[in-house]
Coordinates of C-alpha atoms in Angstrom, one line a residue:
M1 CA 19.7 4.9 17.9
L2 CA 18.7 5.7 21.1
K3 CA 19.2 9.2 20.5
Y4 CA 16.8 8.7 17.4
V5 CA 14.6 6.9 19.9
K6 CA 14.6 9.8 22.0
S7 CA 13.7 12.3 19.0
I8 CA 10.2 10.2 18.3
A9 CA 9.1 10.7 22.0
S10 CA 7.1 13.3 21.4
F11 CA 6.4 12.6 17.5
N12 CA 2.5 13.3 16.4
G13 CA 2.3 13.7 12.5
D14 CA 3.1 12.6 9.4
L15 CA 5.4 10.6 9.0
S16 CA 7.1 12.1 6.2
S17 CA 8.0 15.0 8.5
L18 CA 9.7 12.3 10.5
T19 CA 13.5 12.8 9.9
A20 CA 15.5 9.9 10.5
P21 CA 19.3 9.4 10.4
P22 CA 21.0 7.8 7.1
F23 CA 21.2 4.1 8.8
I24 CA 18.1 3.9 9.9
L25 CA 17.2 4.5 6.3
G26 CA 15.9 1.9 3.7
V27 CA 16.5 1.9 0.0
I28 CA 13.0 2.0 -1.2
S29 CA 10.6 5.2 -1.4
L30 CA 6.6 5.0 -0.6
T31 CA 5.8 4.8 -4.3
E32 CA 7.1 1.1 -4.7
F33 CA 5.1 0.2 -2.1
S34 CA 2.2 0.1 -4.1
S35 CA 3.3 -3.0 -5.9
Y36 CA 3.0 -5.0 -2.7
W37 CA -0.7 -5.4 -3.8
A38 CA 0.3 -7.6 -7.2
E39 CA 2.6 -9.3 -6.3
H40 CA 0.8 -12.3 -7.0
P41 CA -1.1 -11.4 -10.3
S42 CA -2.8 -14.8 -10.6
L43 CA -4.3 -14.4 -6.9
L44 CA -5.3 -10.7 -7.7
V45 CA -7.2 -11.5 -11.4
A46 CA -8.8 -15.1 -9.8
P47 CA -11.7 -13.4 -8.8
A48 CA -12.8 -12.8 -12.1
A49 CA -13.3 -16.1 -13.1
E50 CA -15.5 -16.9 -10.4
K51 CA -18.9 -17.3 -11.0
D52 CA -20.2 -17.7 -7.6
P53 CA -20.4 -14.3 -5.7
A54 CA -19.9 -15.2 -2.2
K55 CA -16.7 -17.5 -3.5
R56 CA -15.7 -14.3 -5.6
A57 CA -15.8 -12.5 -2.4
L58 CA -13.5 -15.4 -1.0
L59 CA -10.9 -15.4 -3.7
V60 CA -10.7 -11.6 -3.3
L61 CA -10.1 -11.8 0.8
K62 CA -7.7 -14.5 -0.3
W63 CA -5.4 -12.3 -2.4
F64 CA -6.0 -9.6 0.0
L65 CA -4.5 -11.4 2.6
S66 CA -2.0 -12.8 0.5
T67 CA -0.8 -9.5 0.1
L68 CA -0.4 -8.5 3.5
K69 CA 3.1 -10.5 3.8
Q70 CA 4.6 -8.7 0.9
Q71 CA 3.4 -5.0 2.0
Y72 CA 4.2 -5.2 6.2
C73 CA 7.3 -7.8 6.2
S74 CA 9.2 -7.6 2.9
R75 CA 11.4 -5.6 3.8
S76 CA 12.5 -6.6 7.1
D77 CA 13.1 -10.4 5.4
A78 CA 15.5 -8.4 2.5
L79 CA 17.2 -6.3 5.1
G80 CA 17.4 -8.0 8.5
S81 CA 14.8 -5.2 10.2
E82 CA 12.4 -2.3 9.0
K83 CA 13.6 0.5 7.5
K84 CA 12.2 4.3 7.0
P85 CA 11.3 4.1 3.6
L86 CA 12.2 7.4 1.5
N87 CA 10.2 10.2 1.5
P88 CA 8.3 10.9 -2.4
F89 CA 8.7 14.0 -3.6
L90 CA 5.6 15.6 -5.3
G91 CA 4.9 13.9 -9.3
E92 CA 7.4 11.0 -8.0
L93 CA 6.5 8.1 -10.5
F94 CA 6.8 4.5 -10.2
L95 CA 5.8 2.2 -13.2
G96 CA 6.0 -1.2 -13.9
E97 CA 4.8 -4.7 -15.1
W98 CA 4.3 -8.3 -14.0
E99 CA 4.6 -11.3 -16.6
D100 CA 3.0 -14.6 -15.9
E101 CA 0.5 -16.9 -16.9
A102 CA -2.1 -14.4 -16.0
G103 CA -0.8 -12.0 -18.5
T104 CA 0.4 -8.6 -18.5
T105 CA -0.5 -6.3 -15.3
K106 CA 0.6 -2.6 -15.1
L107 CA 1.4 -0.8 -12.1
V108 CA 1.3 2.8 -12.0
S109 CA 1.8 4.5 -8.4
E110 CA 2.3 8.2 -8.2
Q111 CA 2.7 10.8 -5.6
V112 CA 0.3 12.9 -6.1
S113 CA 0.1 15.0 -2.6
H114 CA 3.1 15.9 0.0
H115 CA 1.3 18.4 2.5
P116 CA -0.2 15.7 3.5
P117 CA 1.5 13.0 2.1
V118 CA -0.5 10.4 -0.2
T119 CA 0.7 7.9 -2.9
A120 CA -1.8 7.0 -5.5
Y121 CA -2.0 3.7 -7.8
N122 CA -3.4 2.0 -10.5
I123 CA -2.9 -1.9 -10.9
S124 CA -4.9 -3.4 -13.9
N125 CA -4.8 -6.3 -16.5
D126 CA -6.7 -6.1 -19.4
K127 CA -7.1 -9.8 -20.2
H128 CA -8.6 -10.5 -17.3
G129 CA -10.4 -7.1 -16.9
V130 CA -9.6 -6.6 -13.0
R131 CA -8.5 -3.3 -12.0
L132 CA -6.9 -2.3 -8.6
Q133 CA -6.8 1.5 -7.3
G134 CA -6.2 3.4 -4.3
Y135 CA -4.2 5.9 -2.5
N136 CA -3.1 6.0 0.8
G137 CA -1.1 8.6 3.4
Q138 CA -0.3 7.4 7.4
K139 CA -0.7 9.8 10.2
A140 CA 1.8 8.8 12.7
S141 CA 2.5 9.0 17.0
F142 CA 5.0 7.9 20.1
S143 CA 3.2 5.9 22.9
R144 CA 6.2 3.4 23.5
T145 CA 6.7 2.9 19.9
I146 CA 5.7 4.3 16.3
H147 CA 1.7 4.0 15.8
V148 CA 0.7 4.3 12.4
R149 CA -2.7 5.1 11.0
Q150 CA -3.5 4.7 7.6
V151 CA -5.9 6.9 5.5
G152 CA -7.3 6.3 2.3
H153 CA -8.6 2.7 0.7
A154 CA -7.8 0.4 -2.6
L155 CA -10.9 -0.7 -5.0
Y156 CA -11.3 -3.5 -7.3
H157 CA -13.1 -3.8 -9.7
I158 CA -14.6 -6.7 -12.4
D159 CA -14.8 -5.5 -15.2
A160 CA -17.4 -8.0 -16.8
L161 CA -19.3 -8.0 -13.9
N162 CA -19.0 -4.0 -12.8
E163 CA -18.5 -5.6 -9.3
D164 CA -16.5 -3.4 -6.9
Y165 CA -15.0 -4.1 -3.8
L166 CA -14.0 -1.0 -1.1
I167 CA -11.0 -2.4 0.9
T168 CA -9.8 -0.3 4.0
L169 CA -5.8 -0.5 5.2
P170 CA -5.3 -1.8 8.8
S171 CA -3.3 0.6 11.4
L172 CA -0.1 -0.2 12.7
H173 CA 2.9 0.3 14.9
I174 CA 6.4 -1.4 15.0
E175 CA 7.5 -3.6 17.3
G176 CA 11.3 -4.0 18.3
L177 CA 12.0 -0.3 18.4
I178 CA 14.1 -0.4 21.2
Y179 CA 16.1 -3.4 20.4
G180 CA 17.2 -2.2 17.1
S181 CA 15.4 -4.7 15.5
P182 CA 11.7 -3.0 14.2
F183 CA 9.0 -5.2 12.4
V184 CA 5.6 -4.0 11.0
E185 CA 2.7 -5.3 13.3
L186 CA -1.0 -5.2 12.4
N187 CA -4.0 -3.9 15.0
K188 CA -7.3 -3.1 15.0
S189 CA -9.6 -4.1 12.2
T190 CA -10.2 -3.7 8.3
T191 CA -13.4 -4.4 5.9
I192 CA -13.7 -5.5 2.8
T193 CA -17.3 -4.7 1.7
S194 CA -18.6 -5.4 -1.9
S195 CA -21.4 -4.3 -4.3
T196 CA -22.8 -7.5 -4.2
G197 CA -23.7 -7.4 -0.4
Y198 CA -21.0 -9.4 1.0
V199 CA -18.7 -8.5 3.9
T200 CA -15.5 -9.2 5.0
K201 CA -14.3 -8.1 8.9
I202 CA -10.5 -9.1 9.2
D203 CA -9.2 -8.7 13.2
Y204 CA -5.5 -8.2 13.5
S205 CA -3.6 -9.1 16.6
G206 CA -0.2 -9.7 17.8
K207 CA 2.1 -11.7 20.4
G208 CA 1.0 -10.5 23.8
W209 CA 3.2 -11.1 27.4
M210 CA 2.3 -14.1 27.8
S211 CA 0.2 -15.9 24.2
G212 CA -0.1 -15.7 20.9
K213 CA 1.8 -15.5 17.9
K214 CA 2.9 -12.7 15.7
N215 CA 1.0 -11.2 13.0
S216 CA -1.9 -13.0 13.9
F217 CA -5.4 -12.3 12.1
S218 CA -9.3 -13.9 12.0
A219 CA -11.4 -13.0 9.4
T220 CA -14.8 -13.8 8.9
L221 CA -17.3 -13.3 5.4
F222 CA -20.8 -13.1 5.8
K223 CA -23.6 -11.3 4.0
E224 CA -24.4 -7.9 4.9
G225 CA -26.3 -7.3 7.9
K226 CA -26.2 -11.1 8.8
E227 CA -22.6 -10.8 10.7
K228 CA -23.4 -14.1 13.0
D229 CA -24.2 -16.1 9.8
V230 CA -20.3 -16.3 9.0
L231 CA -20.3 -18.4 5.1
Y232 CA -16.2 -18.2 5.4
S233 CA -13.5 -17.8 8.0
V234 CA -9.9 -17.1 7.9
D235 CA -7.4 -17.6 10.6
G236 CA -3.8 -17.8 10.9
Q237 CA -0.4 -15.5 10.2
W238 CA -0.9 -13.3 7.8
S239 CA 3.3 -13.7 7.7
D240 CA 3.3 -16.9 7.3
S241 CA -0.1 -19.3 6.4
F242 CA -3.8 -19.0 7.2
T243 CA -6.5 -22.0 6.7
I244 CA -9.8 -20.9 5.3
K245 CA -12.9 -23.1 6.0
Q246 CA -16.4 -23.2 5.0
G247 CA -18.7 -21.7 7.9
S248 CA -17.2 -20.5 11.3
S249 CA -13.5 -20.9 12.5
K250 CA -14.7 -23.1 15.6
H251 CA -16.7 -25.4 13.2
G252 CA -16.5 -25.1 9.6
T253 CA -15.0 -27.2 7.3
V254 CA -11.6 -26.8 6.2
L255 CA -11.4 -25.6 2.5
E256 CA -7.9 -24.6 1.5
T257 CA -4.4 -23.6 3.8
Y258 CA -2.4 -20.8 2.1
S259 CA 0.9 -20.8 2.9
S260 CA 3.6 -18.0 1.9
N261 CA 6.1 -19.6 1.3
K262 CA 5.0 -22.1 -1.2
H263 CA 3.8 -19.1 -3.3
P264 CA 6.7 -17.4 -4.7
T265 CA 6.2 -13.3 -5.8
T266 CA 6.5 -12.8 -9.4
K267 CA 9.1 -9.9 -9.8
L268 CA 7.6 -6.6 -11.2
K269 CA 9.5 -5.2 -14.5
L270 CA 11.2 -2.3 -15.0
P271 CA 12.4 0.2 -17.7
P272 CA 16.4 0.5 -17.7
L273 CA 17.6 2.9 -15.4
E274 CA 19.0 4.8 -18.6
E275 CA 15.1 5.1 -19.6
Q276 CA 13.9 6.1 -16.8
S277 CA 12.6 10.1 -16.1
P278 CA 14.2 12.0 -13.4
L279 CA 10.4 11.6 -12.2
E280 CA 10.6 8.3 -11.5
S281 CA 12.0 6.6 -8.2
K282 CA 14.1 4.4 -9.3
K283 CA 16.1 7.2 -11.4
A284 CA 15.3 9.3 -8.8
W285 CA 16.7 7.8 -5.8
N286 CA 20.1 6.6 -7.3
K287 CA 22.8 8.2 -5.7
V288 CA 21.0 7.9 -2.3
A289 CA 20.3 4.2 -3.0
T290 CA 23.4 3.1 -3.3
A291 CA 25.4 5.6 -0.7
I292 CA 22.7 3.3 1.4
L293 CA 23.9 0.3 0.4
K294 CA 27.5 1.1 0.6
G295 CA 27.0 2.4 4.4
D296 CA 28.0 6.2 2.7
M297 CA 26.4 8.4 5.3
D298 CA 27.9 11.7 4.3
T299 CA 27.0 10.6 0.5
T300 CA 23.8 9.8 1.7
S301 CA 22.8 12.7 3.7
H302 CA 24.3 15.0 0.5
E303 CA 22.3 13.7 -2.0
K304 CA 19.0 12.8 -0.1
S305 CA 19.1 16.9 0.9
R306 CA 19.9 17.9 -2.6
I307 CA 16.3 16.3 -3.3
E308 CA 14.6 18.3 -0.8
V309 CA 16.3 21.7 -1.4
Q310 CA 15.4 21.0 -5.0
Q311 CA 11.7 20.2 -4.4
R312 CA 11.4 23.0 -1.8
E313 CA 12.6 25.7 -5.0
M314 CA 9.7 24.3 -7.3
R315 CA 6.9 24.3 -4.8
K316 CA 8.2 28.4 -3.8
K317 CA 8.3 28.8 -7.6
E318 CA 5.1 27.4 -8.0
Q319 CA 3.6 29.5 -5.0
T320 CA 5.2 32.8 -6.8
E321 CA 3.8 32.4 -10.4
G322 CA 0.4 31.0 -9.1
K323 CA 0.8 27.1 -10.0
E324 CA -0.1 24.2 -9.1
W325 CA 1.8 21.1 -10.1
Q326 CA 0.4 19.0 -12.9
R327 CA -0.6 15.1 -11.7
T328 CA 0.8 12.8 -14.5
F329 CA -1.4 9.9 -14.2
F330 CA -4.4 10.7 -11.9
S331 CA -7.0 13.3 -10.6
K332 CA -8.6 14.9 -7.5
R333 CA -12.2 14.7 -6.9
G334 CA -14.3 16.3 -4.0
A335 CA -16.6 13.1 -3.1
D336 CA -17.7 9.9 -4.7
P337 CA -21.2 9.2 -4.0
F338 CA -20.6 5.2 -4.6
L339 CA -17.2 5.0 -2.9
D340 CA -19.7 7.1 0.1
K341 CA -22.4 3.9 -0.2
L342 CA -19.7 1.1 0.1
A343 CA -18.2 2.8 2.8
K344 CA -21.8 3.2 4.7
V345 CA -22.2 -0.6 5.0
T346 CA -19.6 -1.1 7.3
G347 CA -19.7 2.8 9.0
E348 CA -16.3 3.7 7.4
K349 CA -15.3 6.8 6.9
V350 CA -13.5 8.7 3.5
E351 CA -11.8 11.3 5.2
P352 CA -10.9 13.1 2.0
D353 CA -10.0 16.3 4.0
K354 CA -7.1 14.2 5.2
T355 CA -6.3 12.9 1.5
G356 CA -6.5 16.0 0.1
G357 CA -9.2 14.9 -1.6
V358 CA -10.4 11.2 -3.8
W359 CA -8.0 10.3 -5.8
R360 CA -8.7 8.3 -9.0
F361 CA -6.6 7.4 -11.7
D362 CA -7.9 9.2 -15.4
D363 CA -7.6 7.4 -18.5
E364 CA -7.6 10.4 -20.6
K365 CA -4.1 12.0 -18.4
A366 CA -2.7 8.1 -18.6
A367 CA -3.5 8.0 -22.7
K368 CA -1.6 11.1 -23.2
A369 CA 0.9 10.5 -20.9
K370 CA 4.7 9.4 -22.7
R371 CA 8.3 9.2 -21.5
P372 CA 10.2 11.4 -20.7
F373 CA 8.3 12.4 -17.6
D374 CA 9.9 15.6 -16.6
F375 CA 9.8 18.4 -13.9
A376 CA 8.6 21.0 -16.6

């Protein structure tokens, strides 16, 4: 472990280029992380039924906050500490569905770029007319610990209202690395900007040397241009519970206290392994994940290297033949004027140069995409 920590002391770049020893590897790929957005499908679709635009914006905020524990804490809860995820290969897919009282919610996640590494996703519920799509990559650096700046965004859409919410992604750092029990802490701030003129700002803070609780945050929702006139506020710990108030945090009226422990997640349904394509995460990484769980580090290294070598050979062949890998579900755009308009409200930058472009779910491609997908 100490040797690994020393090796990242001068690290600065893409997380995918950071080679971790097998014993610190997790058993899931980054493409699977997209599922964390919708493990509470009923919260995801709830805004579509709300008539009041301010309350809809609040429900979008509530859903977003409910995803943070799953996105940044669930692996530590399951494995005892944060592990380095498996680096997806170009074209890797993760496809599944949730079934609950909200109906069927579908997930499509695809690794659309390898240099820089970028995962795109589309999560949809046709019954309620809700869609979440987006993409993200990471830039990492080391200063006392690993710091990660996420690039990309999520776009939440309600069909019946033709309404959109631009969601930015939090920066984070890894705590507890030196002690061998790493966990994620979010920092700085993110925003949710709606096409109806409502803005939410979320400020993240962690436990300091003298005070504070880990995974703390405070959020305010207000009308665009009226940041001091707080309509709703939310405070608490994104990994535990938080309180929603009408009005400011100090003087507002309590509307609800949300506890993650009282809201169990809905399990994502995946096809049986034998029905999956070689491009799908669980099938592609099965031998690696099995070896990690068994503590068989030799097999882990061998199987992981086999996949990496295969991918390098494919990229060389494509380059020689003047071809480019064809994405299965997503297409690249050079720019998105609507996205730029929403981002301008809070001064956010879209930065397509850092994600290989602006990636969008392609309905035409999706209509043609059928198993078995392959490396052809």
